[in-house]
């Protein structure tokens, strides 16, 4: 019985245990999301336990010492893409790329054979994801909109004013997958009818009530080697088994 | 006023000055572990997952982040790392981005520790509860906000444990639907920017 799966998920969440995966329907995902929103105001949300903080600090120190004992090859550096460096306060939803002072903290794990000398200006790139191609450059001419699905990250990329821009493809109402409208000038939610501009701004709300929905999160996008690339978690892109 | 943490500091709270620097890794960790944990908890709703994801963020950041890094840059880096760690978590578990971290949320970069986080979560929970009938609001308040067991909640409400379970499930379903009508999921509704590429 389907309701039991989401019920068990919530019970484990409330029982301070790790919830177990299940093949959730859209309605069940909405219930999980609501449960998380409520739990976020609960007693466990106020901060980590001192024991966890101490344990993780010890683990990180140990990890750091291990790294120092066995130095890795000098990390590769690469020329940063032609982009303006942004002040930290303006940093942005492109997310993966953090503009930063050239000689501070910036270290890339990019092992590209095109790596630049270590004195080249760097940029800080989270190491938990990779740039993944979603289209050929020729497939995204000026004004075009292309949907992509990398498993963990789905969305739409378009070119406007000569620049690529990408937004998440999940409705900020209840997370349903958005569709490109037949007129190809907006994104429509099949679940409750919300619509968004291609820039991600909420145009219409479910039932035309309440305050506007949050804008669609932006997704890091770049163009390299004739391909349009999205920054997303690395690894298997297929959805997990139910 | 701009200052560096390795010189005489005019303020004991460097976190309000994102352009100051962290003197060492311990300072990076001490100033951010609570923020990342609270961020992750608000996105997964349970302690074991929040701790795991927090650990993943700091482990991933351990190599790239160096002492001397500016505070704002470090926090932004941790936020963007958290974003991909969370996305991978949902891909592995429910196969759907149940919750997301929008890098435009600049709390981590700009606010002192503890500011904003609980208040935002509390306001969102209150909006959800306010849309519900009294009975539903009671069971969800007891279970989620006050940490009652289902048995304690049943006693408080004067119903059987089985009835309390049913009430909780119906209340949660109603809350999810009420959010549909309310059209509100979180508080950063004023973002009008777009993704970029050079």
GROMACS .gro file of C-alpha atoms in nm:
model
  440
    1UNK     CA    1   0.000   0.000   0.000
    2UNK     CA    2   0.158   0.324  -0.118
    3UNK     CA    3   0.073   0.537   0.181
    4UNK     CA    4   0.278   0.308   0.402
    5UNK     CA    5   0.601   0.399   0.226
    6UNK     CA    6   0.571   0.771   0.281
    7UNK     CA    7   0.437   0.706   0.629
    8UNK     CA    8   0.746   0.502   0.715
    9UNK     CA    9   0.966   0.771   0.567
   10UNK     CA   10   0.811   1.036   0.788
   11UNK     CA   11   0.814   0.811   1.094
   12UNK     CA   12   1.185   0.750   1.058
   13UNK     CA   13   1.243   1.119   1.002
   14UNK     CA   14   1.052   1.199   1.321
   15UNK     CA   15   1.227   0.916   1.503
   16UNK     CA   16   1.563   1.080   1.433
   17UNK     CA   17   1.659   0.790   1.210
   18UNK     CA   18   1.775   0.796   0.853
   19UNK     CA   19   1.471   0.770   0.624
   20UNK     CA   20   1.467   0.490   0.371
   21UNK     CA   21   1.432   0.545   0.000
   22UNK     CA   22   1.114   0.456  -0.184
   23UNK     CA   23   0.963   0.519  -0.523
   24UNK     CA   24   0.764   0.830  -0.445
   25UNK     CA   25   0.478   0.979  -0.641
   26UNK     CA   26   0.456   1.353  -0.688
   27UNK     CA   27   0.206   1.378  -0.403
   28UNK     CA   28   0.434   1.178  -0.177
   29UNK     CA   29   0.730   1.396  -0.268
   30UNK     CA   30   0.520   1.695  -0.168
   31UNK     CA   31   0.446   1.528   0.165
   32UNK     CA   32   0.814   1.454   0.221
   33UNK     CA   33   0.898   1.814   0.137
   34UNK     CA   34   0.636   1.942   0.379
   35UNK     CA   35   0.763   1.708   0.650
   36UNK     CA   36   1.115   1.842   0.596
   37UNK     CA   37   0.991   2.200   0.618
   38UNK     CA   38   0.820   2.122   0.947
   39UNK     CA   39   1.113   1.927   1.085
   40UNK     CA   40   1.339   2.220   0.996
   41UNK     CA   41   1.164   2.413   1.273
   42UNK     CA   42   1.192   2.127   1.519
   43UNK     CA   43   1.422   2.063   1.811
   44UNK     CA   44   1.705   1.904   1.610
   45UNK     CA   45   1.735   2.193   1.368
   46UNK     CA   46   1.904   2.442   1.593
   47UNK     CA   47   2.253   2.314   1.547
   48UNK     CA   48   2.483   2.017   1.540
   49UNK     CA   49   2.554   1.825   1.856
   50UNK     CA   50   2.888   1.906   2.022
   51UNK     CA   51   2.983   1.539   1.986
   52UNK     CA   52   2.933   1.554   1.610
   53UNK     CA   53   3.128   1.878   1.581
   54UNK     CA   54   3.420   1.730   1.776
   55UNK     CA   55   3.410   1.401   1.587
   56UNK     CA   56   3.411   1.564   1.246
   57UNK     CA   57   3.689   1.802   1.348
   58UNK     CA   58   3.901   1.505   1.454
   59UNK     CA   59   3.827   1.324   1.129
   60UNK     CA   60   3.921   1.626   0.922
   61UNK     CA   61   4.244   1.676   1.115
   62UNK     CA   62   4.334   1.313   1.064
   63UNK     CA   63   4.250   1.340   0.698
   64UNK     CA   64   4.459   1.654   0.666
   65UNK     CA   65   4.756   1.493   0.836
   66UNK     CA   66   4.729   1.194   0.606
   67UNK     CA   67   4.734   1.426   0.308
   68UNK     CA   68   5.037   1.608   0.439
   69UNK     CA   69   5.220   1.281   0.502
   70UNK     CA   70   5.161   1.167   0.146
   71UNK     CA   71   5.173   1.478  -0.066
   72UNK     CA   72   4.973   1.457  -0.382
   73UNK     CA   73   5.109   1.571  -0.715
   74UNK     CA   74   5.082   1.944  -0.754
   75UNK     CA   75   4.727   2.020  -0.849
   76UNK     CA   76   4.656   2.127  -1.199
   77UNK     CA   77   4.549   2.481  -1.260
   78UNK     CA   78   4.355   2.616  -1.542
   79UNK     CA   79   4.285   2.948  -1.694
   80UNK     CA   80   3.961   3.080  -1.556
   81UNK     CA   81   3.688   3.137  -1.806
   82UNK     CA   82   3.648   3.490  -1.925
   83UNK     CA   83   3.419   3.612  -1.656
   84UNK     CA   84   3.405   3.899  -1.424
   85UNK     CA   85   3.507   3.820  -1.073
   86UNK     CA   86   3.220   3.875  -0.844
   87UNK     CA   87   3.235   4.010  -0.497
   88UNK     CA   88   3.154   3.742  -0.247
   89UNK     CA   89   2.834   3.917  -0.158
   90UNK     CA   90   2.716   3.901  -0.515
   91UNK     CA   91   2.809   3.546  -0.578
   92UNK     CA   92   2.552   3.376  -0.738
   93UNK     CA   93   2.374   3.104  -0.846
   94UNK     CA   94   2.606   3.006  -1.108
   95UNK     CA   95   2.717   2.846  -0.801
   96UNK     CA   96   2.996   2.627  -0.899
   97UNK     CA   97   3.222   2.909  -0.991
   98UNK     CA   98   3.335   3.139  -0.723
   99UNK     CA   99   3.525   3.438  -0.841
  100UNK     CA  100   3.816   3.488  -0.614
  101UNK     CA  101   4.143   3.663  -0.574
  102UNK     CA  102   4.399   3.493  -0.783
  103UNK     CA  103   4.646   3.397  -0.520
  104UNK     CA  104   4.411   3.293  -0.248
  105UNK     CA  105   4.268   2.956  -0.176
  106UNK     CA  106   4.204   2.878  -0.534
  107UNK     CA  107   4.289   2.532  -0.628
  108UNK     CA  108   4.139   2.323  -0.899
  109UNK     CA  109   4.122   1.948  -0.904
  110UNK     CA  110   4.078   1.965  -1.276
  111UNK     CA  111   4.328   1.720  -1.419
  112UNK     CA  112   4.287   1.846  -1.769
  113UNK     CA  113   4.590   1.800  -1.989
  114UNK     CA  114   4.537   2.162  -2.089
  115UNK     CA  115   4.619   2.265  -1.737
  116UNK     CA  116   4.792   2.597  -1.705
  117UNK     CA  117   5.104   2.673  -1.504
  118UNK     CA  118   5.048   2.704  -1.134
  119UNK     CA  119   5.104   3.075  -1.137
  120UNK     CA  120   4.801   3.130  -1.356
  121UNK     CA  121   4.502   3.292  -1.195
  122UNK     CA  122   4.271   3.030  -1.059
  123UNK     CA  123   3.917   2.993  -0.959
  124UNK     CA  124   3.755   2.790  -0.690
  125UNK     CA  125   3.560   2.497  -0.821
  126UNK     CA  126   3.373   2.261  -0.594
  127UNK     CA  127   3.514   1.915  -0.636
  128UNK     CA  128   3.192   1.728  -0.586
  129UNK     CA  129   3.065   1.783  -0.938
  130UNK     CA  130   3.185   1.796  -1.294
  131UNK     CA  131   3.105   1.992  -1.605
  132UNK     CA  132   2.889   1.772  -1.821
  133UNK     CA  133   2.791   1.834  -2.183
  134UNK     CA  134   2.422   1.870  -2.251
  135UNK     CA  135   2.422   1.999  -2.608
  136UNK     CA  136   2.641   2.101  -2.896
  137UNK     CA  137   2.702   2.472  -2.925
  138UNK     CA  138   2.532   2.464  -3.262
  139UNK     CA  139   2.218   2.328  -3.099
  140UNK     CA  140   2.176   2.639  -2.885
  141UNK     CA  141   2.178   2.935  -3.122
  142UNK     CA  142   2.057   3.278  -3.015
  143UNK     CA  143   1.705   3.252  -2.881
  144UNK     CA  144   1.700   2.873  -2.860
  145UNK     CA  145   1.593   2.682  -2.550
  146UNK     CA  146   1.714   2.329  -2.482
  147UNK     CA  147   1.601   2.099  -2.202
  148UNK     CA  148   1.858   1.883  -2.027
  149UNK     CA  149   1.840   1.596  -1.781
  150UNK     CA  150   2.153   1.489  -1.594
  151UNK     CA  151   1.970   1.287  -1.333
  152UNK     CA  152   2.046   1.492  -1.026
  153UNK     CA  153   2.011   1.815  -1.216
  154UNK     CA  154   1.750   1.891  -1.478
  155UNK     CA  155   1.668   2.218  -1.639
  156UNK     CA  156   1.667   2.440  -1.941
  157UNK     CA  157   1.950   2.622  -2.106
  158UNK     CA  158   1.904   2.907  -2.349
  159UNK     CA  159   2.110   3.168  -2.525
  160UNK     CA  160   2.004   3.527  -2.502
  161UNK     CA  161   2.207   3.832  -2.580
  162UNK     CA  162   2.486   3.598  -2.681
  163UNK     CA  163   2.516   3.448  -2.333
  164UNK     CA  164   2.413   3.110  -2.205
  165UNK     CA  165   2.180   3.097  -1.911
  166UNK     CA  166   2.037   2.793  -1.738
  167UNK     CA  167   1.769   2.739  -1.477
  168UNK     CA  168   1.649   2.440  -1.282
  169UNK     CA  169   1.366   2.243  -1.439
  170UNK     CA  170   1.187   2.170  -1.113
  171UNK     CA  171   0.889   2.377  -1.011
  172UNK     CA  172   0.954   2.566  -0.689
  173UNK     CA  173   0.603   2.490  -0.576
  174UNK     CA  174   0.616   2.114  -0.526
  175UNK     CA  175   0.907   2.005  -0.735
  176UNK     CA  176   0.727   1.875  -1.041
  177UNK     CA  177   0.925   1.859  -1.362
  178UNK     CA  178   0.855   2.164  -1.577
  179UNK     CA  179   0.775   2.148  -1.946
  180UNK     CA  180   0.864   2.395  -2.216
  181UNK     CA  181   0.541   2.558  -2.323
  182UNK     CA  182   0.427   2.500  -2.681
  183UNK     CA  183   0.502   2.863  -2.754
  184UNK     CA  184   0.856   2.798  -2.623
  185UNK     CA  185   0.856   3.124  -2.434
  186UNK     CA  186   0.779   2.998  -2.086
  187UNK     CA  187   0.800   2.692  -1.862
  188UNK     CA  188   0.482   2.526  -1.740
  189UNK     CA  189   0.422   2.294  -1.446
  190UNK     CA  190   0.199   1.998  -1.533
  191UNK     CA  191   0.098   1.940  -1.170
  192UNK     CA  192  -0.068   2.260  -1.057
  193UNK     CA  193  -0.035   2.498  -1.346
  194UNK     CA  194   0.240   2.734  -1.231
  195UNK     CA  195   0.437   2.900  -1.508
  196UNK     CA  196   0.780   3.060  -1.517
  197UNK     CA  197   0.962   3.279  -1.763
  198UNK     CA  198   1.262   3.127  -1.935
  199UNK     CA  199   1.469   3.335  -1.694
  200UNK     CA  200   1.306   3.149  -1.407
  201UNK     CA  201   1.076   3.421  -1.276
  202UNK     CA  202   0.737   3.298  -1.158
  203UNK     CA  203   0.461   3.421  -1.390
  204UNK     CA  204   0.148   3.247  -1.266
  205UNK     CA  205   0.081   3.066  -0.941
  206UNK     CA  206  -0.122   2.757  -0.868
  207UNK     CA  207  -0.485   2.857  -0.827
  208UNK     CA  208  -0.378   3.219  -0.870
  209UNK     CA  209  -0.351   3.264  -0.496
  210UNK     CA  210  -0.083   3.332  -0.244
  211UNK     CA  211   0.243   3.510  -0.299
  212UNK     CA  212   0.461   3.449  -0.604
  213UNK     CA  213   0.663   3.131  -0.604
  214UNK     CA  214   1.039   3.154  -0.563
  215UNK     CA  215   1.228   3.194  -0.887
  216UNK     CA  216   1.381   2.883  -1.040
  217UNK     CA  217   1.735   2.835  -0.911
  218UNK     CA  218   1.999   2.913  -1.166
  219UNK     CA  219   2.228   2.635  -1.278
  220UNK     CA  220   2.597   2.678  -1.358
  221UNK     CA  221   2.651   2.664  -1.733
  222UNK     CA  222   2.947   2.720  -1.961
  223UNK     CA  223   3.052   2.666  -2.317
  224UNK     CA  224   3.369   2.478  -2.395
  225UNK     CA  225   3.504   2.276  -2.683
  226UNK     CA  226   3.196   2.325  -2.891
  227UNK     CA  227   2.966   2.193  -2.624
  228UNK     CA  228   2.732   2.348  -2.374
  229UNK     CA  229   2.812   2.214  -2.029
  230UNK     CA  230   2.625   2.207  -1.700
  231UNK     CA  231   2.788   2.168  -1.361
  232UNK     CA  232   2.631   1.873  -1.182
  233UNK     CA  233   2.718   1.595  -0.940
  234UNK     CA  234   2.945   1.341  -1.102
  235UNK     CA  235   2.865   0.977  -1.139
  236UNK     CA  236   2.582   0.762  -1.256
  237UNK     CA  237   2.299   0.971  -1.387
  238UNK     CA  238   2.036   0.705  -1.388
  239UNK     CA  239   1.771   0.732  -1.119
  240UNK     CA  240   1.810   0.492  -0.828
  241UNK     CA  241   1.625   0.167  -0.820
  242UNK     CA  242   1.290   0.190  -0.651
  243UNK     CA  243   3.643   4.887   0.792
  244UNK     CA  244   3.859   4.618   0.642
  245UNK     CA  245   4.082   4.412   0.858
  246UNK     CA  246   4.253   4.083   0.848
  247UNK     CA  247   4.204   3.821   1.113
  248UNK     CA  248   4.574   3.774   1.157
  249UNK     CA  249   4.615   4.130   1.276
  250UNK     CA  250   4.460   4.309   1.567
  251UNK     CA  251   4.088   4.266   1.522
  252UNK     CA  252   3.858   4.546   1.621
  253UNK     CA  253   3.565   4.311   1.651
  254UNK     CA  254   3.528   3.967   1.806
  255UNK     CA  255   3.281   3.867   1.530
  256UNK     CA  256   3.466   3.838   1.202
  257UNK     CA  257   3.165   3.673   1.044
  258UNK     CA  258   3.000   4.009   0.987
  259UNK     CA  259   3.291   4.110   0.772
  260UNK     CA  260   3.297   3.868   0.479
  261UNK     CA  261   3.617   4.015   0.341
  262UNK     CA  262   3.819   3.930   0.650
  263UNK     CA  263   4.027   3.615   0.632
  264UNK     CA  264   4.039   3.293   0.827
  265UNK     CA  265   4.375   3.240   0.997
  266UNK     CA  266   4.363   2.862   0.985
  267UNK     CA  267   4.154   2.561   0.899
  268UNK     CA  268   4.017   2.531   1.253
  269UNK     CA  269   3.877   2.881   1.219
  270UNK     CA  270   3.713   2.788   0.889
  271UNK     CA  271   3.560   2.482   1.048
  272UNK     CA  272   3.450   2.644   1.372
  273UNK     CA  273   3.281   2.933   1.199
  274UNK     CA  274   3.098   2.728   0.937
  275UNK     CA  275   3.014   2.384   1.070
  276UNK     CA  276   2.698   2.507   1.238
  277UNK     CA  277   2.587   2.698   0.930
  278UNK     CA  278   2.635   2.404   0.697
  279UNK     CA  279   2.465   2.167   0.938
  280UNK     CA  280   2.162   2.394   0.975
  281UNK     CA  281   2.145   2.444   0.600
  282UNK     CA  282   2.155   2.071   0.539
  283UNK     CA  283   1.906   1.997   0.817
  284UNK     CA  284   1.662   2.243   0.663
  285UNK     CA  285   1.690   2.048   0.338
  286UNK     CA  286   1.668   1.690   0.467
  287UNK     CA  287   1.485   1.723   0.799
  288UNK     CA  288   1.680   1.466   0.998
  289UNK     CA  289   1.999   1.459   1.196
  290UNK     CA  290   2.174   1.150   1.051
  291UNK     CA  291   2.149   1.276   0.693
  292UNK     CA  292   2.234   1.632   0.793
  293UNK     CA  293   2.547   1.511   0.970
  294UNK     CA  294   2.651   1.293   0.677
  295UNK     CA  295   2.605   1.571   0.427
  296UNK     CA  296   2.785   1.820   0.647
  297UNK     CA  297   3.076   1.580   0.671
  298UNK     CA  298   3.082   1.541   0.294
  299UNK     CA  299   3.092   1.915   0.241
  300UNK     CA  300   3.385   1.969   0.474
  301UNK     CA  301   3.575   1.666   0.350
  302UNK     CA  302   3.538   1.791  -0.007
  303UNK     CA  303   3.646   2.139   0.099
  304UNK     CA  304   3.946   2.030   0.304
  305UNK     CA  305   4.182   2.019   0.008
  306UNK     CA  306   4.083   2.329  -0.186
  307UNK     CA  307   4.034   2.564   0.108
  308UNK     CA  308   4.346   2.715   0.254
  309UNK     CA  309   4.411   2.935   0.554
  310UNK     CA  310   4.418   3.294   0.444
  311UNK     CA  311   4.105   3.252   0.242
  312UNK     CA  312   3.858   3.534   0.266
  313UNK     CA  313   3.556   3.457   0.477
  314UNK     CA  314   3.302   3.545   0.210
  315UNK     CA  315   3.477   3.330  -0.046
  316UNK     CA  316   3.497   3.036   0.190
  317UNK     CA  317   3.130   3.055   0.275
  318UNK     CA  318   3.031   3.087  -0.086
  319UNK     CA  319   3.248   2.791  -0.172
  320UNK     CA  320   3.096   2.583   0.105
  321UNK     CA  321   2.747   2.679  -0.009
  322UNK     CA  322   2.808   2.576  -0.366
  323UNK     CA  323   2.972   2.254  -0.253
  324UNK     CA  324   2.670   2.188  -0.032
  325UNK     CA  325   2.448   2.238  -0.333
  326UNK     CA  326   2.606   1.957  -0.531
  327UNK     CA  327   2.635   1.733  -0.226
  328UNK     CA  328   2.262   1.774  -0.162
  329UNK     CA  329   2.171   1.714  -0.525
  330UNK     CA  330   2.372   1.393  -0.520
  331UNK     CA  331   2.201   1.287  -0.197
  332UNK     CA  332   1.856   1.315  -0.351
  333UNK     CA  333   1.970   1.145  -0.669
  334UNK     CA  334   2.090   0.849  -0.463
  335UNK     CA  335   1.785   0.830  -0.239
  336UNK     CA  336   1.450   0.940  -0.381
  337UNK     CA  337   1.575   1.000  -0.735
  338UNK     CA  338   1.429   1.347  -0.738
  339UNK     CA  339   1.547   1.685  -0.620
  340UNK     CA  340   1.313   1.704  -0.325
  341UNK     CA  341   1.487   2.015  -0.199
  342UNK     CA  342   1.753   2.236  -0.351
  343UNK     CA  343   2.004   2.491  -0.231
  344UNK     CA  344   1.988   2.806  -0.432
  345UNK     CA  345   2.335   2.962  -0.438
  346UNK     CA  346   2.166   3.300  -0.438
  347UNK     CA  347   2.093   3.241  -0.073
  348UNK     CA  348   2.365   3.453   0.074
  349UNK     CA  349   2.293   3.386   0.440
  350UNK     CA  350   2.606   3.181   0.464
  351UNK     CA  351   2.817   3.456   0.322
  352UNK     CA  352   2.670   3.752   0.497
  353UNK     CA  353   2.501   3.667   0.820
  354UNK     CA  354   2.658   3.597   1.155
  355UNK     CA  355   2.623   3.244   1.293
  356UNK     CA  356   2.268   3.154   1.378
  357UNK     CA  357   2.107   3.456   1.222
  358UNK     CA  358   1.817   3.397   0.993
  359UNK     CA  359   1.823   3.021   0.985
  360UNK     CA  360   1.585   2.927   1.260
  361UNK     CA  361   1.364   3.225   1.198
  362UNK     CA  362   1.314   3.134   0.834
  363UNK     CA  363   1.240   2.773   0.914
  364UNK     CA  364   1.000   2.873   1.189
  365UNK     CA  365   0.815   3.112   0.964
  366UNK     CA  366   0.780   2.852   0.693
  367UNK     CA  367   0.651   2.595   0.940
  368UNK     CA  368   0.407   2.847   1.082
  369UNK     CA  369   0.272   2.924   0.736
  370UNK     CA  370   0.213   2.555   0.680
  371UNK     CA  371   0.041   2.508   1.014
  372UNK     CA  372  -0.171   2.821   0.985
  373UNK     CA  373  -0.337   2.683   0.674
  374UNK     CA  374  -0.464   2.374   0.856
  375UNK     CA  375  -0.769   2.293   1.068
  376UNK     CA  376  -0.703   2.295   1.441
  377UNK     CA  377  -0.680   1.919   1.485
  378UNK     CA  378  -0.429   1.879   1.207
  379UNK     CA  379  -0.229   2.172   1.335
  380UNK     CA  380  -0.215   2.016   1.680
  381UNK     CA  381  -0.085   1.678   1.573
  382UNK     CA  382   0.182   1.824   1.345
  383UNK     CA  383   0.290   2.074   1.607
  384UNK     CA  384   0.328   1.806   1.870
  385UNK     CA  385   0.509   1.563   1.643
  386UNK     CA  386   0.735   1.791   1.441
  387UNK     CA  387   0.790   2.103   1.647
  388UNK     CA  388   0.777   1.968   2.001
  389UNK     CA  389   0.930   1.628   1.943
  390UNK     CA  390   0.647   1.426   2.095
  391UNK     CA  391   0.638   1.055   2.024
  392UNK     CA  392   0.323   0.934   1.856
  393UNK     CA  393   0.214   0.784   2.188
  394UNK     CA  394   0.270   1.111   2.373
  395UNK     CA  395   0.083   1.299   2.103
  396UNK     CA  396  -0.206   1.052   2.121
  397UNK     CA  397  -0.228   1.101   2.495
  398UNK     CA  398  -0.217   1.477   2.460
  399UNK     CA  399  -0.495   1.471   2.203
  400UNK     CA  400  -0.701   1.207   2.383
  401UNK     CA  401  -0.704   0.959   2.097
  402UNK     CA  402  -0.563   0.612   2.040
  403UNK     CA  403  -0.216   0.567   1.899
  404UNK     CA  404  -0.366   0.426   1.579
  405UNK     CA  405  -0.589   0.729   1.545
  406UNK     CA  406  -0.297   0.959   1.605
  407UNK     CA  407  -0.103   0.792   1.324
  408UNK     CA  408  -0.394   0.831   1.085
  409UNK     CA  409  -0.444   1.190   1.195
  410UNK     CA  410  -0.077   1.265   1.136
  411UNK     CA  411  -0.081   1.120   0.786
  412UNK     CA  412  -0.397   1.307   0.691
  413UNK     CA  413  -0.264   1.626   0.840
  414UNK     CA  414   0.060   1.598   0.647
  415UNK     CA  415  -0.125   1.530   0.323
  416UNK     CA  416  -0.352   1.827   0.390
  417UNK     CA  417  -0.051   2.044   0.466
  418UNK     CA  418   0.115   1.949   0.138
  419UNK     CA  419  -0.205   2.036  -0.046
  420UNK     CA  420  -0.245   2.358   0.148
  421UNK     CA  421   0.095   2.463   0.029
  422UNK     CA  422  -0.036   2.421  -0.321
  423UNK     CA  423  -0.315   2.665  -0.248
  424UNK     CA  424  -0.090   2.896  -0.060
  425UNK     CA  425   0.172   2.900  -0.327
  426UNK     CA  426   0.456   2.943  -0.084
  427UNK     CA  427   0.748   2.713  -0.031
  428UNK     CA  428   1.030   2.923   0.090
  429UNK     CA  429   1.128   3.275   0.155
  430UNK     CA  430   1.366   3.379  -0.118
  431UNK     CA  431   1.093   3.494  -0.356
  432UNK     CA  432   1.270   3.802  -0.474
  433UNK     CA  433   1.532   3.645  -0.689
  434UNK     CA  434   1.502   3.766  -1.042
  435UNK     CA  435   1.845   3.689  -1.175
  436UNK     CA  436   1.953   3.439  -1.427
  437UNK     CA  437   2.227   3.186  -1.478
  438UNK     CA  438   2.526   3.305  -1.667
  439UNK     CA  439   2.810   3.196  -1.878
  440UNK     CA  440   3.080   3.389  -2.038
   0.00000   0.00000   0.00000
